[in-house]
Amino acid sequence: MLLIGRFQVTVDGKGRVCVPAQFRDALKSPAHLFVYPSQHLQCVEGAGQQVMDDRAAQIAALDPFDLRRAALDRIFFGEAQQVAVDSTGRFVLPEPFRSLTGIANDAVFVGARDHFQLWSPDREADWATQARHVARS
């Protein structure tokens, strides 16, 4: 599974966004997804069950007394929410995540290999510029 590309979508009055068709195909039209605040960026990240299972195994392999393990558990599992995906590919982006990321009327899905990022258009544009500079250094 490979999630690639950038897609701007509308956020409806109920806070629903539509997962791009290419992402739905790569994710095999899931009935649910997991969304969580990004660890490093001002966006929400989303993934299917397999990615969450893989992350759980990676974190479980860390020393159980390592504070980093507790922090990663908090980010990937304590703050994650499972969202239902309807037959047209829409899901409700929880309001706390919309507030955290500045997502209002529009959102941008960005593929990130095995997961996706969901941004406000302005923050995504800023990060795209910054990412180009970081990649060159």
Coordinates of C-alpha atoms in Angstrom, one line a residue, residues 7-84:
F7 CA -5.8 16.5 -2.7
Q8 CA -7.8 19.5 -1.5
V9 CA -11.3 18.7 -0.2
T10 CA -14.2 20.6 1.3
V11 CA -15.2 20.2 4.9
D12 CA -19.0 20.1 5.2
G13 CA -21.1 21.6 8.0
K14 CA -20.9 18.4 10.0
G15 CA -17.1 18.3 9.9
R16 CA -17.0 15.5 7.3
V17 CA -14.2 15.1 4.8
C18 CA -14.1 12.8 1.8
V19 CA -11.0 10.5 1.6
P20 CA -9.6 10.8 -2.0
A21 CA -10.6 7.9 -4.2
Q22 CA -6.9 7.0 -4.7
F23 CA -6.4 6.7 -0.9
R24 CA -9.6 4.7 -0.5
D25 CA -8.4 2.3 -3.2
A26 CA -4.9 1.9 -1.6
L27 CA -6.5 1.4 1.9
K28 CA -9.0 -1.1 0.3
S29 CA -12.1 1.0 1.1
P30 CA -11.9 0.7 4.9
A31 CA -15.0 0.8 7.1
H32 CA -13.0 2.8 9.6
L33 CA -9.7 4.7 9.9
F34 CA -7.6 5.9 12.8
V35 CA -6.8 9.6 13.1
Y36 CA -4.4 11.2 15.6
P37 CA -2.4 14.4 16.0
S38 CA 0.9 14.4 14.2
Q39 CA 3.9 13.9 16.4
H40 CA 6.0 16.6 14.7
L41 CA 3.8 18.6 12.4
Q42 CA 0.7 20.9 12.6
C43 CA -1.6 18.3 11.0
V44 CA -3.7 15.2 11.7
E45 CA -2.4 11.9 10.5
G46 CA -4.6 9.0 9.5
A47 CA -4.0 5.3 8.9
G48 CA -5.7 2.0 8.5
Q49 CA -5.7 -1.0 10.8
Q50 CA -2.5 -2.5 9.5
V51 CA -0.4 0.7 10.1
M52 CA -1.8 1.0 13.6
D53 CA -0.9 -2.7 14.3
D54 CA 2.6 -2.1 12.9
R55 CA 3.0 1.0 15.1
A56 CA 1.8 -1.0 18.2
A57 CA 4.4 -3.7 17.5
Q58 CA 7.2 -1.1 17.0
I59 CA 6.3 0.7 20.3
A60 CA 5.9 -2.6 22.2
A61 CA 9.5 -3.5 21.2
L62 CA 10.8 -0.5 23.1
D63 CA 12.0 -0.8 26.8
P64 CA 8.8 -0.8 28.9
F65 CA 10.5 1.6 31.3
D66 CA 11.5 4.1 28.6
L67 CA 9.6 7.3 28.9
R68 CA 9.7 7.6 25.1
R69 CA 7.6 4.5 24.9
A70 CA 4.9 6.0 27.2
A71 CA 5.0 9.2 25.1
L72 CA 4.5 7.3 21.9
D73 CA 1.7 5.3 23.4
R74 CA 0.0 8.5 24.4
I75 CA 0.4 10.1 20.9
F76 CA -0.5 7.1 18.8
F77 CA -3.1 5.4 21.0
G78 CA -4.2 7.8 23.8
E79 CA -5.0 10.6 21.4
A80 CA -6.1 8.6 18.4
Q81 CA -9.7 8.2 17.5
Q82 CA -11.3 5.6 15.3
V83 CA -13.6 7.1 12.8
A84 CA -16.3 5.4 10.7

